[in-house]
XYZ file of N, CA, C and O in Angstrom:
848
model
N 159.619 92.742 181.061
C 159.673 94.451 180.901
C 159.107 94.728 180.071
O 159.751 94.587 178.535
N 158.249 96.080 179.820
C 157.712 96.798 179.035
C 158.788 97.856 178.704
O 159.127 98.819 179.786
N 159.256 98.093 177.047
C 159.841 99.483 177.259
C 159.054 100.643 176.642
O 157.996 100.507 176.271
N 159.477 101.652 176.668
C 159.006 102.906 176.296
C 159.660 103.642 175.196
O 160.173 102.752 174.524
N 159.082 104.619 175.086
C 159.896 105.447 173.832
C 161.153 105.650 174.165
O 161.668 106.151 175.335
N 161.918 105.802 173.192
C 163.416 106.034 173.088
C 163.737 107.843 173.144
O 162.681 108.003 172.672
N 164.673 108.206 173.301
C 165.318 109.741 173.120
C 164.890 110.346 171.566
O 164.329 111.233 171.280
N 165.210 109.085 170.957
C 165.129 109.550 169.320
C 163.772 109.630 168.892
O 163.168 110.412 168.046
N 162.570 108.743 169.684
C 161.366 108.573 169.014
C 160.786 110.027 169.923
O 159.543 110.392 168.883
N 161.024 109.990 170.951
C 160.544 111.431 171.222
C 160.694 112.893 170.780
O 160.199 113.430 170.237
N 162.094 113.076 170.137
C 162.391 114.189 169.510
C 161.934 114.203 168.132
O 161.595 115.151 167.638
N 161.757 113.056 167.417
C 160.967 113.099 166.160
C 159.537 113.213 165.914
O 159.408 114.055 165.508
N 158.720 112.801 167.428
C 157.554 113.057 167.556
C 157.276 115.023 167.882
O 156.349 115.896 167.493
N 158.468 115.190 168.593
C 158.307 116.825 169.074
C 158.393 117.506 167.707
O 157.784 118.585 167.610
N 159.641 116.853 166.873
C 159.570 117.788 165.292
C 158.499 117.591 164.437
O 157.884 118.962 163.650
N 157.781 116.855 164.617
C 156.802 116.378 163.796
C 155.696 117.388 164.059
O 154.408 118.489 163.746
N 154.964 117.558 165.557
C 154.194 118.508 166.279
C 154.550 120.111 165.888
O 153.832 121.069 165.392
N 156.100 120.625 165.840
C 156.471 121.759 165.925
C 156.197 122.191 164.318
O 155.603 123.380 164.130
N 156.664 121.274 163.527
C 156.295 121.634 162.232
C 154.768 121.678 161.852
O 154.335 122.704 161.157
N 153.698 120.876 162.359
C 152.670 120.846 161.985
C 152.000 122.570 162.905
O 151.199 123.339 162.036
N 151.929 122.612 164.096
C 151.763 123.759 164.629
C 152.466 125.280 163.720
O 151.791 125.994 164.181
N 153.815 125.089 163.202
C 153.894 126.061 162.681
C 153.490 126.453 161.734
O 152.992 127.515 160.867
N 153.119 125.709 161.044
C 152.073 125.224 159.406
C 150.748 126.114 159.957
O 150.031 127.150 159.434
N 150.341 125.640 160.957
C 148.681 126.204 161.282
C 148.702 127.536 161.941
O 147.955 128.758 161.567
N 149.873 128.022 162.547
C 150.130 129.478 163.079
C 150.221 130.402 161.878
O 149.989 131.634 161.681
N 151.426 129.826 160.772
C 151.381 130.639 159.843
C 149.825 130.694 158.851
O 150.122 131.974 158.229
N 149.012 129.832 158.657
C 148.073 130.178 158.180
C 147.140 131.212 158.699
O 146.631 132.123 158.093
N 146.980 131.051 160.315
C 146.358 132.067 160.686
C 146.540 133.211 160.976
O 145.918 134.633 160.329
N 148.023 133.585 160.668
C 148.697 134.966 160.676
C 148.338 135.201 159.289
O 148.334 136.573 159.108
N 148.577 134.570 158.415
C 148.129 134.824 156.569
C 147.090 135.453 156.792
O 146.373 136.746 155.974
N 146.019 134.624 157.249
C 144.385 135.059 157.490
C 144.519 136.468 157.979
O 143.169 137.328 157.562
N 144.656 136.484 159.324
C 144.768 137.935 159.908
C 145.163 139.065 159.096
O 144.874 140.222 159.308
N 146.446 138.976 158.540
C 147.308 140.089 157.582
C 146.342 140.213 156.609
O 146.098 141.442 155.940
N 145.429 139.564 156.045
C 144.504 139.462 154.361
C 143.865 140.825 154.916
O 143.006 141.019 154.389
N 143.037 140.009 156.334
C 141.637 140.629 156.829
C 142.385 142.049 157.150
O 141.520 143.237 156.700
N 142.985 142.373 157.732
C 143.635 143.980 157.939
C 143.892 144.579 156.776
O 143.488 146.116 156.521
N 144.539 144.154 155.852
C 144.732 144.825 155.032
C 143.428 145.025 153.658
O 143.565 145.911 153.577
N 142.714 144.128 153.808
C 141.458 144.468 153.179
C 140.613 145.600 153.755
O 139.745 146.310 153.216
N 140.571 145.549 155.257
C 140.030 146.576 155.655
C 140.681 147.921 155.587
O 140.189 148.686 155.268
N 141.810 147.959 155.592
C 142.639 149.285 155.282
C 141.999 149.895 153.696
O 142.294 150.817 153.668
N 142.173 148.652 152.942
C 141.911 148.923 151.529
C 140.574 149.634 151.436
O 140.312 150.603 150.546
N 139.663 149.284 152.163
C 138.474 149.677 152.313
C 138.389 150.979 152.729
O 137.961 151.922 152.127
N 139.168 151.136 153.741
C 139.070 152.970 154.152
C 139.963 153.537 153.205
O 139.510 154.913 153.149
N 140.693 153.085 152.605
C 141.549 153.868 151.654
C 140.587 154.435 150.766
O 140.400 155.472 150.241
N 139.815 153.732 150.208
C 138.662 153.593 149.148
C 138.046 154.717 149.639
O 137.336 155.407 148.832
N 137.095 155.032 150.823
C 136.368 155.792 151.114
C 136.953 156.762 151.420
O 136.487 158.082 150.927
N 138.447 157.344 151.949
C 139.004 158.471 151.927
C 138.911 158.945 150.353
O 138.904 160.232 150.472
N 139.538 157.842 149.283
C 139.474 159.029 148.232
C 138.140 159.413 147.820
O 138.080 160.248 146.577
N 137.048 158.452 147.811
C 136.134 158.837 147.551
C 135.516 159.984 148.093
O 134.974 160.971 147.449
N 135.754 160.710 149.472
C 135.438 161.628 149.810
C 136.386 162.809 149.232
O 135.767 164.043 149.409
N 137.362 162.798 148.803
C 137.974 164.019 148.356
C 137.807 164.296 147.022
O 137.120 165.499 146.710
N 137.426 163.266 146.184
C 136.826 163.389 145.004
C 135.156 164.189 145.290
O 134.713 165.000 144.596
N 134.506 163.999 146.568
C 133.115 164.153 146.426
C 133.254 165.610 147.128
O 132.511 166.354 146.316
N 134.651 165.914 148.113
C 134.714 167.606 148.345
C 135.250 168.726 147.437
O 134.600 169.794 147.160
N 135.687 167.997 145.785
C 135.771 168.721 144.843
C 134.620 169.089 144.078
O 134.281 170.352 143.942
N 133.751 168.070 144.255
C 132.228 168.324 143.571
C 131.857 169.273 143.926
O 131.023 169.963 143.940
N 131.626 169.095 145.220
C 131.017 169.846 146.228
C 131.226 171.579 146.310
O 130.629 172.198 146.568
N 132.410 171.831 146.060
C 133.046 173.101 146.049
C 132.563 174.281 145.177
O 132.397 175.036 145.764
N 132.030 173.454 144.033
C 131.585 174.518 143.406
C 132.269 174.858 142.568
O 132.176 176.108 141.643
N 133.808 175.101 142.523
C 134.699 175.671 141.567
C 135.531 174.307 140.732
O 135.476 173.102 141.242
N 135.500 175.003 139.860
C 136.674 174.023 139.057
C 138.003 173.920 139.337
O 138.623 174.740 140.036
N 138.364 172.310 139.576
C 139.697 172.056 140.178
C 140.891 172.235 139.004
O 140.631 172.024 138.147
N 141.939 172.868 139.385
C 142.991 173.176 138.593
C 143.663 171.987 138.156
O 143.990 171.245 139.121
N 144.331 171.930 136.821
C 145.313 171.087 136.296
C 146.560 170.731 137.231
O 147.002 172.059 137.655
N 146.744 169.892 137.868
C 147.914 169.724 138.664
C 148.007 168.530 139.470
O 146.868 167.753 139.742
N 149.119 168.454 140.488
C 149.146 167.305 141.530
C 149.182 168.143 142.917
O 150.106 168.962 143.018
N 148.753 167.485 143.926
C 148.606 168.205 145.325
C 148.818 166.829 145.958
O 147.808 165.586 146.036
N 149.028 167.125 147.283
C 149.433 166.037 148.675
C 148.730 166.628 149.891
O 148.396 167.807 149.982
N 148.091 165.615 150.636
C 147.465 166.010 152.309
C 147.272 164.866 152.957
O 147.681 163.855 152.276
N 146.904 165.422 154.063
C 146.741 164.175 154.932
C 145.682 164.279 155.582
O 145.127 165.660 155.421
N 144.604 163.314 156.088
C 143.278 163.476 156.417
C 143.103 162.251 157.587
O 143.826 161.054 157.556
N 142.072 162.552 158.428
C 141.961 161.626 159.433
C 140.601 161.020 159.018
O 139.937 161.727 158.730
N 140.955 159.747 159.417
C 139.875 158.779 158.716
C 139.763 157.509 159.574
O 141.244 156.962 159.667
N 138.721 157.038 160.458
C 138.578 155.819 160.980
C 139.703 155.738 162.204
O 140.322 154.675 162.352
N 140.226 156.825 162.938
C 140.918 156.675 163.852
C 142.473 156.651 163.330
O 143.166 156.360 164.119
N 142.759 157.046 162.394
C 143.954 156.838 161.620
C 144.294 158.201 160.820
O 143.305 158.598 160.170
N 145.412 158.648 160.319
C 145.959 159.139 159.699
C 146.397 158.960 158.449
O 146.874 157.628 158.055
N 145.930 159.312 157.075
C 145.819 158.985 155.446
C 146.698 159.876 154.966
O 146.367 161.205 154.974
N 147.615 159.468 154.207
C 148.086 160.407 152.980
C 147.268 160.279 151.596
O 147.414 158.705 151.033
N 147.221 161.082 151.096
C 146.860 160.977 149.867
C 147.178 162.233 148.738
O 147.890 162.929 149.056
N 147.118 161.703 147.434
C 147.688 162.311 146.448
C 146.881 162.488 145.164
O 146.446 161.477 144.990
N 146.596 163.584 144.715
C 145.476 164.036 144.099
C 146.256 164.267 142.533
O 146.753 165.351 142.326
N 145.880 163.643 141.723
C 146.188 163.888 140.026
C 145.211 164.525 139.478
O 144.486 163.735 139.061
N 145.061 165.815 138.933
C 144.317 166.506 138.044
C 144.513 166.690 136.484
O 145.812 167.423 136.537
N 143.669 165.960 135.821
C 144.416 166.016 134.493
C 143.163 166.747 133.383
O 142.054 166.152 133.962
N 143.632 166.987 132.278
C 142.326 167.381 131.359
C 142.309 166.607 130.432
O 143.183 165.752 130.269
N 140.858 166.478 129.917
C 140.290 165.577 129.285
C 140.576 166.163 127.497
O 140.504 167.215 127.364
N 139.956 165.451 127.008
C 139.526 165.628 125.386
C 138.039 166.491 125.517
O 137.827 167.227 124.449
N 137.561 166.484 126.269
C 136.235 167.289 126.353
C 136.290 168.673 126.986
O 136.750 168.953 128.225
N 136.007 169.588 126.515
C 136.361 171.150 127.153
C 135.703 170.998 128.583
O 134.391 170.898 128.647
N 136.183 171.746 129.383
C 135.383 171.880 130.744
C 135.584 170.277 131.686
O 134.575 170.717 132.681
N 136.116 169.648 131.322
C 135.988 168.499 131.779
C 137.152 167.793 132.385
O 138.168 167.972 131.654
N 137.691 167.554 133.907
C 138.906 167.282 133.747
C 138.628 165.647 134.897
O 137.403 165.284 135.124
N 139.795 164.931 134.757
C 139.861 163.874 135.606
C 140.637 163.792 136.464
O 141.534 164.384 136.762
N 140.260 163.457 137.536
C 140.760 163.488 139.025
C 141.096 162.116 139.296
O 140.049 160.797 139.666
N 142.410 161.684 139.761
C 143.048 160.624 140.168
C 143.346 160.709 141.769
O 144.598 161.546 141.834
N 143.134 159.833 142.670
C 143.358 160.122 144.275
C 144.010 158.677 144.324
O 143.113 157.552 144.490
N 145.078 158.834 144.992
C 145.662 157.413 145.388
C 145.703 157.544 147.119
O 145.718 159.138 147.385
N 145.468 156.687 147.995
C 145.698 156.448 149.282
C 146.322 155.303 149.981
O 146.270 154.818 149.342
N 147.118 155.961 151.119
C 147.882 155.022 151.645
C 148.342 155.218 153.415
O 147.532 156.623 153.780
N 148.071 154.548 154.078
C 148.480 155.159 155.735
C 149.268 155.704 155.610
O 150.463 155.782 154.995
N 149.315 157.128 156.698
C 150.174 157.799 156.584
C 151.636 157.273 156.951
O 152.494 157.720 156.943
N 151.781 156.074 158.197
C 152.663 155.768 158.511
C 153.572 155.199 157.661
O 154.682 154.625 157.882
N 153.070 154.888 156.191
C 153.858 154.054 155.231
C 154.684 155.231 154.460
O 154.215 156.149 154.119
N 155.914 155.258 154.579
C 156.881 155.872 153.797
C 157.114 154.916 152.541
O 157.969 153.840 152.846
N 156.763 155.816 151.566
C 157.229 155.313 150.180
C 157.248 156.714 149.160
O 156.756 157.866 149.817
N 157.742 156.425 147.620
C 157.777 157.508 147.169
C 156.220 157.742 146.355
O 155.457 157.003 146.791
N 156.127 158.572 145.469
C 155.070 158.980 144.842
C 154.260 157.872 143.891
O 153.254 157.642 143.408
N 154.861 156.868 143.687
C 154.591 155.922 142.954
C 154.339 154.399 143.131
O 153.850 153.323 142.524
N 154.704 154.259 144.826
C 154.650 152.838 145.531
C 154.021 153.203 146.681
O 153.760 154.548 147.334
N 153.723 151.824 147.363
C 153.264 151.916 148.621
C 151.098 152.524 148.480
O 150.896 152.606 149.738
N 150.844 152.733 147.742
C 149.641 153.144 147.602
C 148.489 152.084 148.089
O 148.814 151.043 147.115
N 147.433 152.087 148.794
C 146.269 151.020 148.870
C 145.786 151.243 147.832
O 144.947 149.825 147.817
N 145.092 152.194 147.242
C 144.278 151.797 146.494
C 144.497 153.476 145.172
O 145.017 154.576 145.997
N 143.490 153.448 144.233
C 143.290 154.576 143.285
C 141.960 154.553 142.869
O 141.586 153.657 142.159
N 141.541 155.969 143.098
C 140.158 156.090 142.948
C 139.834 157.309 141.682
O 140.527 158.343 142.068
N 138.991 157.197 140.800
C 139.259 157.901 139.520
C 137.727 158.838 139.357
O 136.886 158.085 139.730
N 137.798 159.748 138.762
C 136.491 160.509 138.758
C 136.519 161.750 137.964
O 137.807 161.866 137.287
N 135.373 162.209 137.549
C 135.643 163.467 136.655
C 134.788 164.586 137.564
O 134.174 164.520 138.094
N 134.837 165.915 137.180
C 134.674 167.033 137.595
C 134.502 167.855 136.070
O 135.285 167.942 135.368
N 133.237 168.817 135.962
C 133.251 169.778 134.841
C 131.956 170.302 134.670
O 130.995 170.081 135.450
N 131.859 171.606 134.211
C 130.761 172.316 134.149
C 130.240 172.405 132.131
O 129.446 173.460 131.705
N 130.647 171.215 131.682
C 130.349 171.544 130.177
C 128.524 170.576 130.280
O 128.366 169.997 130.839
N 127.831 171.671 129.645
C 126.688 171.100 129.127
C 126.405 171.136 127.423
O 126.974 172.061 127.069
N 125.790 170.010 127.182
C 125.751 169.828 125.792
C 124.136 170.833 125.424
O 123.015 170.728 126.388
N 124.270 171.560 124.451
C 123.212 172.107 123.796
C 122.241 171.207 123.038
O 122.521 170.295 122.326
N 120.906 171.146 123.626
C 119.827 170.598 122.872
C 119.964 170.894 121.453
O 119.612 171.818 121.114
N 119.475 170.041 120.510
C 119.311 170.336 119.285
C 117.784 170.035 118.841
O 117.544 170.020 117.416
N 116.994 169.634 119.775
C 115.560 169.231 119.496
C 115.243 168.045 118.170
O 114.210 167.822 117.664
N 116.027 166.745 118.565
C 116.130 165.796 117.567
C 115.314 165.054 118.636
O 115.457 164.843 119.615
N 113.850 164.540 117.772
C 113.574 163.617 118.664
C 113.029 162.221 117.945
O 112.812 161.937 116.568
N 113.705 161.017 118.113
C 113.651 159.569 117.801
C 112.177 159.142 117.686
O 111.651 159.483 118.060
N 112.569 158.641 116.428
C 111.121 157.904 115.857
C 111.100 156.406 116.722
O 111.497 155.518 116.734
N 110.026 156.405 117.648
C 110.053 155.168 118.547
C 108.983 154.127 117.451
O 108.977 152.936 118.202
N 108.310 154.469 117.039
C 107.400 153.698 115.970
C 106.243 153.899 116.598
O 105.726 154.504 117.466
N 105.050 152.984 115.773
C 104.067 152.708 116.504
C 103.506 152.258 117.649
O 104.004 150.808 117.565
N 103.409 152.655 118.635
C 102.687 151.827 120.022
C 101.862 151.346 119.988
O 100.878 152.221 120.146
N 101.256 150.138 119.637
C 100.035 149.365 119.929
C 99.998 148.709 121.127
O 100.436 147.891 121.291
N 98.629 149.317 121.918
C 98.283 148.421 123.055
C 97.356 147.482 122.866
O 96.940 147.205 121.347
N 97.787 146.462 123.463
C 97.018 144.678 123.156
C 95.448 145.287 123.471
O 95.032 145.771 124.231
N 94.552 144.746 122.774
C 93.143 144.682 123.110
C 92.636 145.935 122.368
O 91.431 145.863 122.436
N 93.388 146.773 121.741
C 92.297 147.856 120.860
C 92.619 147.915 119.700
O 93.217 147.084 119.087
N 91.761 148.731 118.963
C 91.195 149.012 117.736
C 92.529 149.332 116.704
O 92.719 150.116 117.294
N 92.560 148.832 115.556
C 93.585 149.636 114.538
C 93.224 150.767 114.502
O 93.742 151.191 113.820
N 91.917 151.027 114.497
C 91.253 152.206 113.684
C 91.678 153.173 114.201
O 92.066 154.575 113.463
N 92.290 153.155 115.429
C 92.770 154.623 116.265
C 94.011 154.779 116.680
O 94.518 155.361 117.065
N 95.054 153.452 115.832
C 96.137 153.138 115.910
C 96.426 153.030 117.170
O 97.725 152.724 118.085
N 95.936 152.005 117.938
C 95.997 151.590 119.385
C 95.977 152.842 120.484
O 96.686 152.598 121.487
N 95.701 153.698 120.066
C 95.458 154.539 120.977
C 94.153 155.138 122.044
O 93.262 154.845 120.860
N 94.154 155.781 122.913
C 92.746 155.946 123.403
C 92.147 156.944 122.766
O 92.417 158.274 122.859
N 90.911 157.232 122.595
C 90.334 158.006 121.970
C 89.495 159.084 123.138
O 89.915 158.848 123.961
N 89.324 160.405 122.393
C 88.925 161.195 123.665
C 87.605 160.935 123.569
O 87.035 160.568 123.382
N 87.476 161.400 125.117
C 85.763 160.671 125.812
C 84.819 162.152 125.218
O 85.550 162.864 124.692
N 83.399 161.373 124.547
C 82.416 162.246 124.385
C 81.336 162.183 125.472
O 80.920 161.273 125.882
N 81.310 163.313 125.955
C 79.941 163.558 127.130
C 78.868 164.336 126.580
O 78.854 165.182 125.873
N 77.863 163.547 126.621
C 76.697 164.304 126.427
C 75.626 164.498 127.525
O 75.956 164.723 128.470
N 74.467 164.943 127.220
C 73.333 165.567 128.151
C 72.239 164.751 128.135
O 71.731 164.360 126.594
N 71.517 164.467 129.104
C 70.226 163.773 128.630
C 69.454 163.162 130.147
O 70.335 163.754 131.217
N 68.790 162.423 130.046
C 68.749 161.810 131.285
C 69.438 160.822 132.479
O 70.336 160.381 131.211
N 68.783 160.319 133.074
C 69.734 159.581 133.962
C 69.768 158.038 133.550
O 68.708 157.263 133.426
N 70.872 157.486 133.246
C 71.118 156.325 132.581
C 70.905 155.847 131.421
O 70.948 155.033 130.884
N 70.538 156.673 130.290
C 70.415 156.897 129.030
C 71.801 156.545 128.227
O 72.835 157.395 128.881
N 71.970 156.078 127.342
C 73.197 155.780 126.960
C 73.654 157.116 126.168
O 72.941 157.615 125.747
N 75.074 156.798 125.940
C 75.825 158.440 125.574
C 76.193 158.089 124.169
O 76.198 157.077 123.538
N 76.714 159.137 123.307
C 76.805 158.851 121.873
C 78.595 158.732 122.122
O 79.191 159.137 122.981
N 78.798 157.528 121.333
C 80.138 156.638 121.296
C 80.818 156.756 119.750
O 80.012 156.776 118.977
N 81.768 156.950 119.788
C 82.642 156.611 118.502
C 83.842 155.560 118.653
O 83.993 155.207 119.670
N 84.422 155.355 117.458
C 85.552 154.626 117.598
C 86.964 155.520 118.504
O 86.958 156.380 119.046
N 86.985 154.637 119.560
C 88.324 154.984 120.628
C 87.533 156.050 121.666
O 88.445 156.663 122.459
N 85.928 156.272 121.769
C 85.694 157.139 122.897
C 84.531 156.511 123.894
O 84.516 154.884 124.043
N 84.680 157.269 124.739
C 84.015 156.951 125.927
C 82.414 157.453 126.067
O 82.774 158.653 126.489
N 81.707 157.026 125.982
C 80.408 158.096 125.651
C 79.852 158.024 127.149
O 79.665 156.886 127.791
N 79.385 159.265 127.784
C 78.661 159.279 128.874
C 77.466 160.354 129.228
O 77.894 161.278 128.106
N 76.386 159.913 129.217
C 75.026 160.518 129.290
C 74.548 160.625 130.278
O 73.977 159.790 130.813
N 74.050 162.068 131.274
C 73.876 161.946 132.502
C 74.878 161.910 133.318
O 74.020 161.720 134.599
N 76.054 161.588 133.457
C 76.647 161.379 134.301
C 76.677 159.816 134.774
O 77.698 159.281 135.449
N 75.834 158.826 134.355
C 75.672 157.456 135.058
C 76.073 156.329 133.786
O 76.349 155.724 133.679
N 75.052 156.806 132.338
C 74.834 156.000 131.439
C 76.289 155.775 130.842
O 76.540 156.859 130.409
N 76.963 154.424 130.306
C 78.231 154.316 130.004
C 78.267 153.549 128.693
O 77.633 152.219 128.945
N 78.675 153.642 127.541
C 78.525 152.809 126.650
C 79.883 153.095 125.506
O 80.012 154.238 125.528
N 80.157 152.300 125.141
C 81.791 152.401 124.249
C 82.705 151.506 124.708
O 82.614 151.164 126.172
N 83.200 151.784 123.764
C 85.052 150.975 124.637
C 86.275 152.100 124.321
O 86.064 152.611 123.659
N 87.261 151.373 124.636
C 88.705 151.672 124.285
C 89.134 151.164 122.655
O 89.162 149.972 122.812
N 88.841 152.123 121.716
C 89.552 151.772 120.655
C 88.236 150.736 119.897
O 88.910 149.532 118.893
N 87.179 150.847 120.175
C 86.136 149.574 119.540
C 85.038 150.585 119.005
O 84.554 151.751 119.758
N 84.041 150.204 118.160
C 83.220 150.563 117.184
C 82.064 150.682 118.397
O 81.697 149.751 119.156
N 80.840 151.491 118.257
C 80.079 151.787 119.470
C 78.644 150.477 118.883
O 78.770 149.827 117.813
N 78.083 149.962 120.182
C 77.074 149.084 120.098
C 75.978 149.382 119.684
O 75.496 150.527 120.346
N 74.929 148.943 119.196
C 73.516 149.404 118.504
C 72.770 149.100 120.218
O 73.108 148.192 120.997
N 72.059 150.428 120.504
C 71.078 150.053 121.651
C 70.095 149.354 121.396
O 68.955 149.738 120.370
N 69.850 148.224 122.158
C 68.525 147.586 122.071
C 67.475 148.436 123.251
O 67.809 147.954 124.480
N 66.383 148.588 122.604
C 65.112 148.964 123.648
C 65.029 147.947 124.200
O 64.592 146.700 123.917
N 64.365 148.051 125.606
C 63.641 147.129 126.479
C 62.313 146.610 125.846
O 61.733 146.912 125.020
N 62.349 145.217 126.093
C 60.694 144.718 125.252
C 60.044 145.296 126.148
O 59.729 145.546 127.322
N 58.337 145.597 125.522
C 57.263 146.061 126.048
C 56.865 144.899 127.004
O 56.970 143.873 127.060
N 56.050 145.277 128.029
C 55.597 144.410 129.102
C 54.557 143.252 128.473
O 54.041 144.055 127.394
N 54.114 142.596 129.122
C 53.221 141.454 128.390
C 51.664 142.320 128.470
O 51.335 142.712 129.935
N 50.907 142.005 127.527
C 49.049 142.670 127.551
C 48.913 141.965 129.077
O 48.971 140.650 129.375
N 48.067 142.637 129.659
C 47.018 142.230 130.915
C 45.717 142.274 130.239
O 45.004 143.019 129.552
N 45.206 140.782 130.657
C 43.687 140.677 130.335
C 42.679 141.797 131.166
O 42.953 141.889 132.685
N 41.428 142.215 130.664
C 40.395 143.119 131.689
C 40.304 142.159 132.818
O 39.998 140.833 132.321
N 39.494 142.631 133.985
C 39.079 141.649 135.284
C 37.852 141.043 134.488
O 37.153 142.171 133.766
N 37.371 140.112 134.669
C 35.778 139.464 134.677
C 35.228 139.276 135.853
O 36.124 138.807 136.858
N 33.805 139.407 135.925
C 32.989 139.202 137.394
C 33.117 137.743 137.349
O 32.834 136.923 136.186
N 33.157 137.416 138.442
C 32.884 135.894 138.839
C 31.472 135.325 138.215
O 30.632 136.547 138.100
N 31.360 134.340 138.048
C 30.007 133.439 137.572
C 29.076 133.911 138.811
O 29.432 133.692 139.842
N 27.736 133.731 138.355
C 26.780 134.289 139.300
C 25.902 132.578 139.563
O 25.802 132.118 138.879
N 25.721 132.310 140.859
C 25.444 130.954 140.900
C 23.570 131.336 140.941
O 23.397 132.124 141.555
N 22.929 130.855 139.679
C 21.302 130.597 139.878
C 20.433 130.584 141.479
O 19.480 131.001 141.548
N 21.506 129.621 141.973
C 20.489 129.194 143.482
C 20.613 130.395 144.455
O 19.680 130.447 145.042
N 21.584 131.189 144.193
C 21.770 132.042 145.255
C 20.790 133.501 144.575
O 20.900 134.398 145.564
N 20.333 133.688 143.344
C 19.438 134.716 143.119
C 17.721 134.571 143.702
O 17.387 133.335 143.963
């Protein structure tokens, strides 16, 4: 006769399954809550950035002090608190915006999902005319005679295809077509083409005495 599970064994198995399922459900719930919180935190940051952008686009300096308000964003109502403080730079203020969902009830120091800081000001620094010395900028492949800089082009006149007058760092052009010279290099001597070989005068063919 084959025996089955006793009542105690069944209860122990059910307890193990219950504990395992509770752990799995707890992990899933925690993951879902984290995703929802990160979504709300991202929306809160966008709300804060929008508040700072509105102040900058207003064209007016924001007075120092604290203020509160509500706004609608992403299908929800959000509560924000703005703190404007002066800085050590005259004409520049610091803006701190705190945001949380409007349904969360808390005091002014707790319950905020995010805090975004920005600045606003109308201070403009006067130029003093100082130009830093960046040093000699030498381009590779250029002659040091010109300090590595491109010389001014020299344009001549004459026939088509004839070489132009060149100098260090200059581009010689004459007639619009002939080009000689380089970027930052010395001029090359012009070699005339060799003369054509001499041609012998034509001679009469010999006369056969039998044909005379």
